[in-house]
PDB file of C-alpha atoms in Angstrom:
ATOM      1  CA  MET A   1      79.576  98.433 108.862  1.00  0.00           C
ATOM      2  CA  ILE A   2      79.727  98.237 105.066  1.00  0.00           C
ATOM      3  CA  PRO A   3      83.215  99.165 103.847  1.00  0.00           C
ATOM      4  CA  THR A   4      83.687 102.184 101.634  1.00  0.00           C
ATOM      5  CA  SER A   5      85.586 101.791  98.394  1.00  0.00           C
ATOM      6  CA  ILE A   6      88.546 104.039  97.580  1.00  0.00           C
ATOM      7  CA  ASN A   7      88.706 102.803  94.018  1.00  0.00           C
ATOM      8  CA  ALA A   8      86.452 100.830  91.755  1.00  0.00           C
ATOM      9  CA  ASP A   9      88.241  97.514  92.058  1.00  0.00           C
ATOM     10  CA  MET A  10      89.026  97.395  95.787  1.00  0.00           C
ATOM     11  CA  THR A  11      85.588  97.309  97.383  1.00  0.00           C
ATOM     12  CA  ILE A  12      86.565  96.458 100.972  1.00  0.00           C
ATOM     13  CA  ILE A  13      89.357  99.018 101.310  1.00  0.00           C
ATOM     14  CA  GLN A  14      88.343 101.867 103.590  1.00  0.00           C
ATOM     15  CA  PRO A  15      89.816 105.341 103.000  1.00  0.00           C
ATOM     16  CA  ASP A  16      90.551 105.922 106.690  1.00  0.00           C
ATOM     17  CA  LYS A  17      92.175 102.503 107.295  1.00  0.00           C
ATOM     18  CA  LYS A  18      95.328 100.702 106.284  1.00  0.00           C
ATOM     19  CA  VAL A  19      95.637  97.055 105.321  1.00  0.00           C
ATOM     20  CA  ALA A  20      97.314  95.211 108.209  1.00  0.00           C
ATOM     21  CA  LEU A  21      99.964  92.667 107.209  1.00  0.00           C
ATOM     22  CA  CYS A  22     102.033  90.138 109.093  1.00  0.00           C
ATOM     23  CA  SER A  23     104.164  87.107 108.394  1.00  0.00           C
ATOM     24  CA  ASP A  24     106.793  84.823 109.782  1.00  0.00           C
ATOM     25  CA  HIS A  25     110.173  84.228 108.146  1.00  0.00           C
ATOM     26  CA  ALA A  26     108.696  81.938 105.473  1.00  0.00           C
ATOM     27  CA  GLY A  27     106.272  84.638 104.363  1.00  0.00           C
ATOM     28  CA  TYR A  28     108.602  87.618 104.659  1.00  0.00           C
ATOM     29  CA  GLU A  29     109.489  87.940 100.953  1.00  0.00           C
ATOM     30  CA  LEU A  30     105.900  87.466  99.803  1.00  0.00           C
ATOM     31  CA  LYS A  31     104.700  90.018 102.364  1.00  0.00           C
ATOM     32  CA  ALA A  32     107.255  92.544 101.071  1.00  0.00           C
ATOM     33  CA  ALA A  33     106.020  91.989  97.493  1.00  0.00           C
ATOM     34  CA  ILE A  34     102.376  92.450  98.561  1.00  0.00           C
ATOM     35  CA  ILE A  35     103.174  95.636 100.500  1.00  0.00           C
ATOM     36  CA  ALA A  36     104.982  97.086  97.461  1.00  0.00           C
ATOM     37  CA  TYR A  37     102.077  96.077  95.218  1.00  0.00           C
ATOM     38  CA  LEU A  38      99.465  97.673  97.479  1.00  0.00           C
ATOM     39  CA  ASN A  39     101.520 100.829  98.075  1.00  0.00           C
ATOM     40  CA  ASN A  40     102.040 101.212  94.301  1.00  0.00           C
ATOM     41  CA  ARG A  41      98.247 101.184  93.952  1.00  0.00           C
ATOM     42  CA  GLY A  42      97.893 103.903  96.589  1.00  0.00           C
ATOM     43  CA  ILE A  43      96.694 101.537  99.314  1.00  0.00           C
ATOM     44  CA  GLY A  44      98.185 102.188 102.747  1.00  0.00           C
ATOM     45  CA  THR A  45      99.673  99.309 104.713  1.00  0.00           C
ATOM     46  CA  ASP A  46     100.565  98.647 108.332  1.00  0.00           C
ATOM     47  CA  ASP A  47     103.340  96.030 108.660  1.00  0.00           C
ATOM     48  CA  PHE A  48     103.362  94.096 111.936  1.00  0.00           C
ATOM     49  CA  GLY A  49     106.475  92.108 111.021  1.00  0.00           C
ATOM     50  CA  THR A  50     108.573  90.103 110.714  1.00  0.00           C
ATOM     51  CA  GLU A  51     111.326  92.231 109.226  1.00  0.00           C
ATOM     52  CA  SER A  52     113.567  89.497 107.783  1.00  0.00           C
ATOM     53  CA  SER A  53     113.713  85.892 106.664  1.00  0.00           C
ATOM     54  CA  GLU A  54     115.459  84.925 109.923  1.00  0.00           C
ATOM     55  CA  SER A  55     113.574  82.202 111.820  1.00  0.00           C
ATOM     56  CA  CYS A  56     110.887  83.597 114.132  1.00  0.00           C
ATOM     57  CA  ASP A  57     107.543  82.738 115.734  1.00  0.00           C
ATOM     58  CA  TYR A  58     104.377  83.742 113.806  1.00  0.00           C
ATOM     59  CA  PRO A  59     102.228  84.416 116.927  1.00  0.00           C
ATOM     60  CA  ASP A  60     104.525  87.339 117.806  1.00  0.00           C
ATOM     61  CA  PHE A  61     103.258  89.119 114.681  1.00  0.00           C
ATOM     62  CA  ALA A  62      99.781  87.642 114.275  1.00  0.00           C
ATOM     63  CA  HIS A  63      98.456  88.839 117.649  1.00  0.00           C
ATOM     64  CA  PRO A  64      99.314  92.546 117.155  1.00  0.00           C
ATOM     65  CA  CYS A  65      97.937  92.380 113.601  1.00  0.00           C
ATOM     66  CA  ALA A  66      94.670  90.854 114.846  1.00  0.00           C
ATOM     67  CA  GLN A  67      94.402  93.448 117.623  1.00  0.00           C
ATOM     68  CA  ALA A  68      94.771  96.289 115.110  1.00  0.00           C
ATOM     69  CA  ILE A  69      91.896  94.874 113.057  1.00  0.00           C
ATOM     70  CA  GLU A  70      89.703  94.145 116.091  1.00  0.00           C
ATOM     71  CA  SER A  71      90.240  97.672 117.442  1.00  0.00           C
ATOM     72  CA  GLY A  72      89.232  99.226 114.126  1.00  0.00           C
ATOM     73  CA  ARG A  73      92.650 100.791 113.538  1.00  0.00           C
ATOM     74  CA  ASP A  74      93.237  98.722 110.363  1.00  0.00           C
ATOM     75  CA  TYR A  75      90.984  96.806 107.949  1.00  0.00           C
ATOM     76  CA  PRO A  76      91.281  94.265 106.404  1.00  0.00           C
ATOM     77  CA  GLY A  77      94.364  92.116 107.002  1.00  0.00           C
ATOM     78  CA  ILE A  78      96.684  89.882 105.010  1.00  0.00           C
ATOM     79  CA  ALA A  79      98.904  87.304 106.709  1.00  0.00           C
ATOM     80  CA  MET A  80     101.227  84.547 105.584  1.00  0.00           C
ATOM     81  CA  CYS A  81     103.477  81.835 106.876  1.00  0.00           C
ATOM     82  CA  GLY A  82     104.899  78.719 105.238  1.00  0.00           C
ATOM     83  CA  THR A  83     101.646  76.754 105.028  1.00  0.00           C
ATOM     84  CA  GLY A  84      99.321  79.503 106.236  1.00  0.00           C
ATOM     85  CA  ASN A  85      97.942  77.164 108.883  1.00  0.00           C
ATOM     86  CA  GLY A  86      99.833  78.345 111.953  1.00  0.00           C
ATOM     87  CA  ILE A  87      99.251  82.033 111.410  1.00  0.00           C
ATOM     88  CA  ALA A  88      95.566  81.405 110.544  1.00  0.00           C
ATOM     89  CA  MET A  89      95.077  79.394 113.743  1.00  0.00           C
ATOM     90  CA  THR A  90      96.642  82.186 115.778  1.00  0.00           C
ATOM     91  CA  LEU A  91      94.627  84.946 114.135  1.00  0.00           C
ATOM     92  CA  ASN A  92      91.386  83.005 114.574  1.00  0.00           C
ATOM     93  CA  LYS A  93      91.891  82.849 118.361  1.00  0.00           C
ATOM     94  CA  HIS A  94      90.713  86.471 118.305  1.00  0.00           C
ATOM     95  CA  GLN A  95      86.916  86.768 118.454  1.00  0.00           C
ATOM     96  CA  GLY A  96      86.787  89.631 115.952  1.00  0.00           C
ATOM     97  CA  ILE A  97      88.886  87.883 113.329  1.00  0.00           C
ATOM     98  CA  ARG A  98      87.695  85.689 110.487  1.00  0.00           C
ATOM     99  CA  ALA A  99      90.960  84.621 108.859  1.00  0.00           C
ATOM    100  CA  ALA A 100      90.627  82.503 105.721  1.00  0.00           C
ATOM    101  CA  LEU A 101      93.462  80.413 104.288  1.00  0.00           C
ATOM    102  CA  CYS A 102      93.236  80.806 100.514  1.00  0.00           C
ATOM    103  CA  TRP A 103      95.456  79.410  97.769  1.00  0.00           C
ATOM    104  CA  THR A 104      93.188  80.201  94.799  1.00  0.00           C
ATOM    105  CA  THR A 105      91.195  83.219  93.708  1.00  0.00           C
ATOM    106  CA  GLU A 106      87.965  81.228  93.990  1.00  0.00           C
ATOM    107  CA  LEU A 107      88.638  80.430  97.661  1.00  0.00           C
ATOM    108  CA  ALA A 108      89.364  84.123  98.289  1.00  0.00           C
ATOM    109  CA  ARG A 109      86.148  85.158  96.552  1.00  0.00           C
ATOM    110  CA  LEU A 110      84.064  82.705  98.564  1.00  0.00           C
ATOM    111  CA  ALA A 111      85.791  83.611 101.842  1.00  0.00           C
ATOM    112  CA  ARG A 112      84.724  87.224 101.345  1.00  0.00           C
ATOM    113  CA  ALA A 113      81.322  86.656  99.725  1.00  0.00           C
ATOM    114  CA  HIS A 114      80.074  83.922 102.070  1.00  0.00           C
ATOM    115  CA  ASN A 115      82.127  84.285 105.256  1.00  0.00           C
ATOM    116  CA  ASP A 116      82.906  88.018 105.379  1.00  0.00           C
ATOM    117  CA  ALA A 117      86.549  87.069 106.021  1.00  0.00           C
ATOM    118  CA  ASN A 118      88.492  90.054 107.318  1.00  0.00           C
ATOM    119  CA  VAL A 119      91.969  88.529 107.030  1.00  0.00           C
ATOM    120  CA  LEU A 120      93.353  86.783 103.967  1.00  0.00           C
ATOM    121  CA  VAL A 121      95.929  84.116 104.835  1.00  0.00           C
ATOM    122  CA  LEU A 122      98.341  82.889 102.178  1.00  0.00           C
ATOM    123  CA  PRO A 123     100.512  79.736 102.195  1.00  0.00           C
ATOM    124  CA  ALA A 124     103.789  81.418 101.201  1.00  0.00           C
ATOM    125  CA  ARG A 125     105.717  78.229 100.441  1.00  0.00           C
ATOM    126  CA  PHE A 126     102.994  76.870  98.157  1.00  0.00           C
ATOM    127  CA  ILE A 127     102.062  79.772  95.866  1.00  0.00           C
ATOM    128  CA  ASP A 128     104.083  82.084  93.656  1.00  0.00           C
ATOM    129  CA  THR A 129     103.983  85.868  93.855  1.00  0.00           C
ATOM    130  CA  GLU A 130     101.844  86.297  90.742  1.00  0.00           C
ATOM    131  CA  SER A 131      99.200  83.927  92.113  1.00  0.00           C
ATOM    132  CA  ALA A 132      99.335  85.611  95.521  1.00  0.00           C
ATOM    133  CA  LEU A 133      98.727  89.047  93.993  1.00  0.00           C
ATOM    134  CA  ALA A 134      95.750  87.732  92.033  1.00  0.00           C
ATOM    135  CA  ILE A 135      94.360  86.252  95.254  1.00  0.00           C
ATOM    136  CA  VAL A 136      94.916  89.575  97.058  1.00  0.00           C
ATOM    137  CA  ASP A 137      93.068  91.436  94.277  1.00  0.00           C
ATOM    138  CA  THR A 138      90.149  89.027  94.456  1.00  0.00           C
ATOM    139  CA  PHE A 139      89.955  89.198  98.252  1.00  0.00           C
ATOM    140  CA  LEU A 140      90.060  92.997  98.321  1.00  0.00           C
ATOM    141  CA  SER A 141      87.551  93.435  95.501  1.00  0.00           C
ATOM    142  CA  THR A 142      84.888  90.983  96.660  1.00  0.00           C
ATOM    143  CA  PRO A 143      82.080  92.338  98.838  1.00  0.00           C
ATOM    144  CA  PHE A 144      80.263  90.281 101.447  1.00  0.00           C
ATOM    145  CA  ASP A 145      77.035  88.907  99.948  1.00  0.00           C
ATOM    146  CA  GLY A 146      75.090  89.331 103.189  1.00  0.00           C
ATOM    147  CA  GLY A 147      71.645  87.730 103.038  1.00  0.00           C
ATOM    148  CA  ARG A 148      71.543  84.161 104.299  1.00  0.00           C
ATOM    149  CA  HIS A 149      75.252  84.345 105.142  1.00  0.00           C
ATOM    150  CA  ILE A 150      74.768  86.998 107.839  1.00  0.00           C
ATOM    151  CA  ARG A 151      73.210  84.629 110.386  1.00  0.00           C
ATOM    152  CA  ARG A 152      76.040  82.126 109.856  1.00  0.00           C
ATOM    153  CA  VAL A 153      78.762  84.726 110.294  1.00  0.00           C
ATOM    154  CA  GLU A 154      77.029  86.005 113.434  1.00  0.00           C
ATOM    155  CA  LYS A 155      77.278  82.507 114.936  1.00  0.00           C
ATOM    156  CA  ILE A 156      81.064  82.227 114.503  1.00  0.00           C
ATOM    157  CA  ALA A 157      82.159  84.145 117.613  1.00  0.00           C
ATOM    158  CA  VAL A 158      81.996  82.281 120.920  1.00  0.00           C
ATOM    159  CA  LYS A 159      79.343  83.855 123.130  1.00  0.00           C
ATOM    160  CA  GLN A 160      80.367  84.267 126.748  1.00  0.00           C
TER     161      GLN A 160
END
């Protein structure tokens, strides 16, 4: 399904969906800033936790976030933990998730354009809020190129 734009600069946002977000304690403050940023732009969000900077386990929040995206309830997703690695690994255990760890706008653009990534993962301890918001904007405004990339994306999921 090709996403429908709700505004000119957010091409993958769908009017009937919310952006799913999750984080662990290391990503809590960045997640709160991203939620405020998106909400201020009129983009709905669905927060799967955590709700504080108290130590917690990222899989407890990543799995429900991934399930909401896989079920079609939410689309796309944004997740963060300290390095981004743990939460990305957890999200990518789900067959319908293509989570991409991005620390620059160019990586975010390529993750969307070439890999049709449906979850942006941010390394919260390694980027500042301003950079993160620029990466979010790039991720949400970049369409999937399709073409030669379609066959590659179709080969990602493990066939049973």
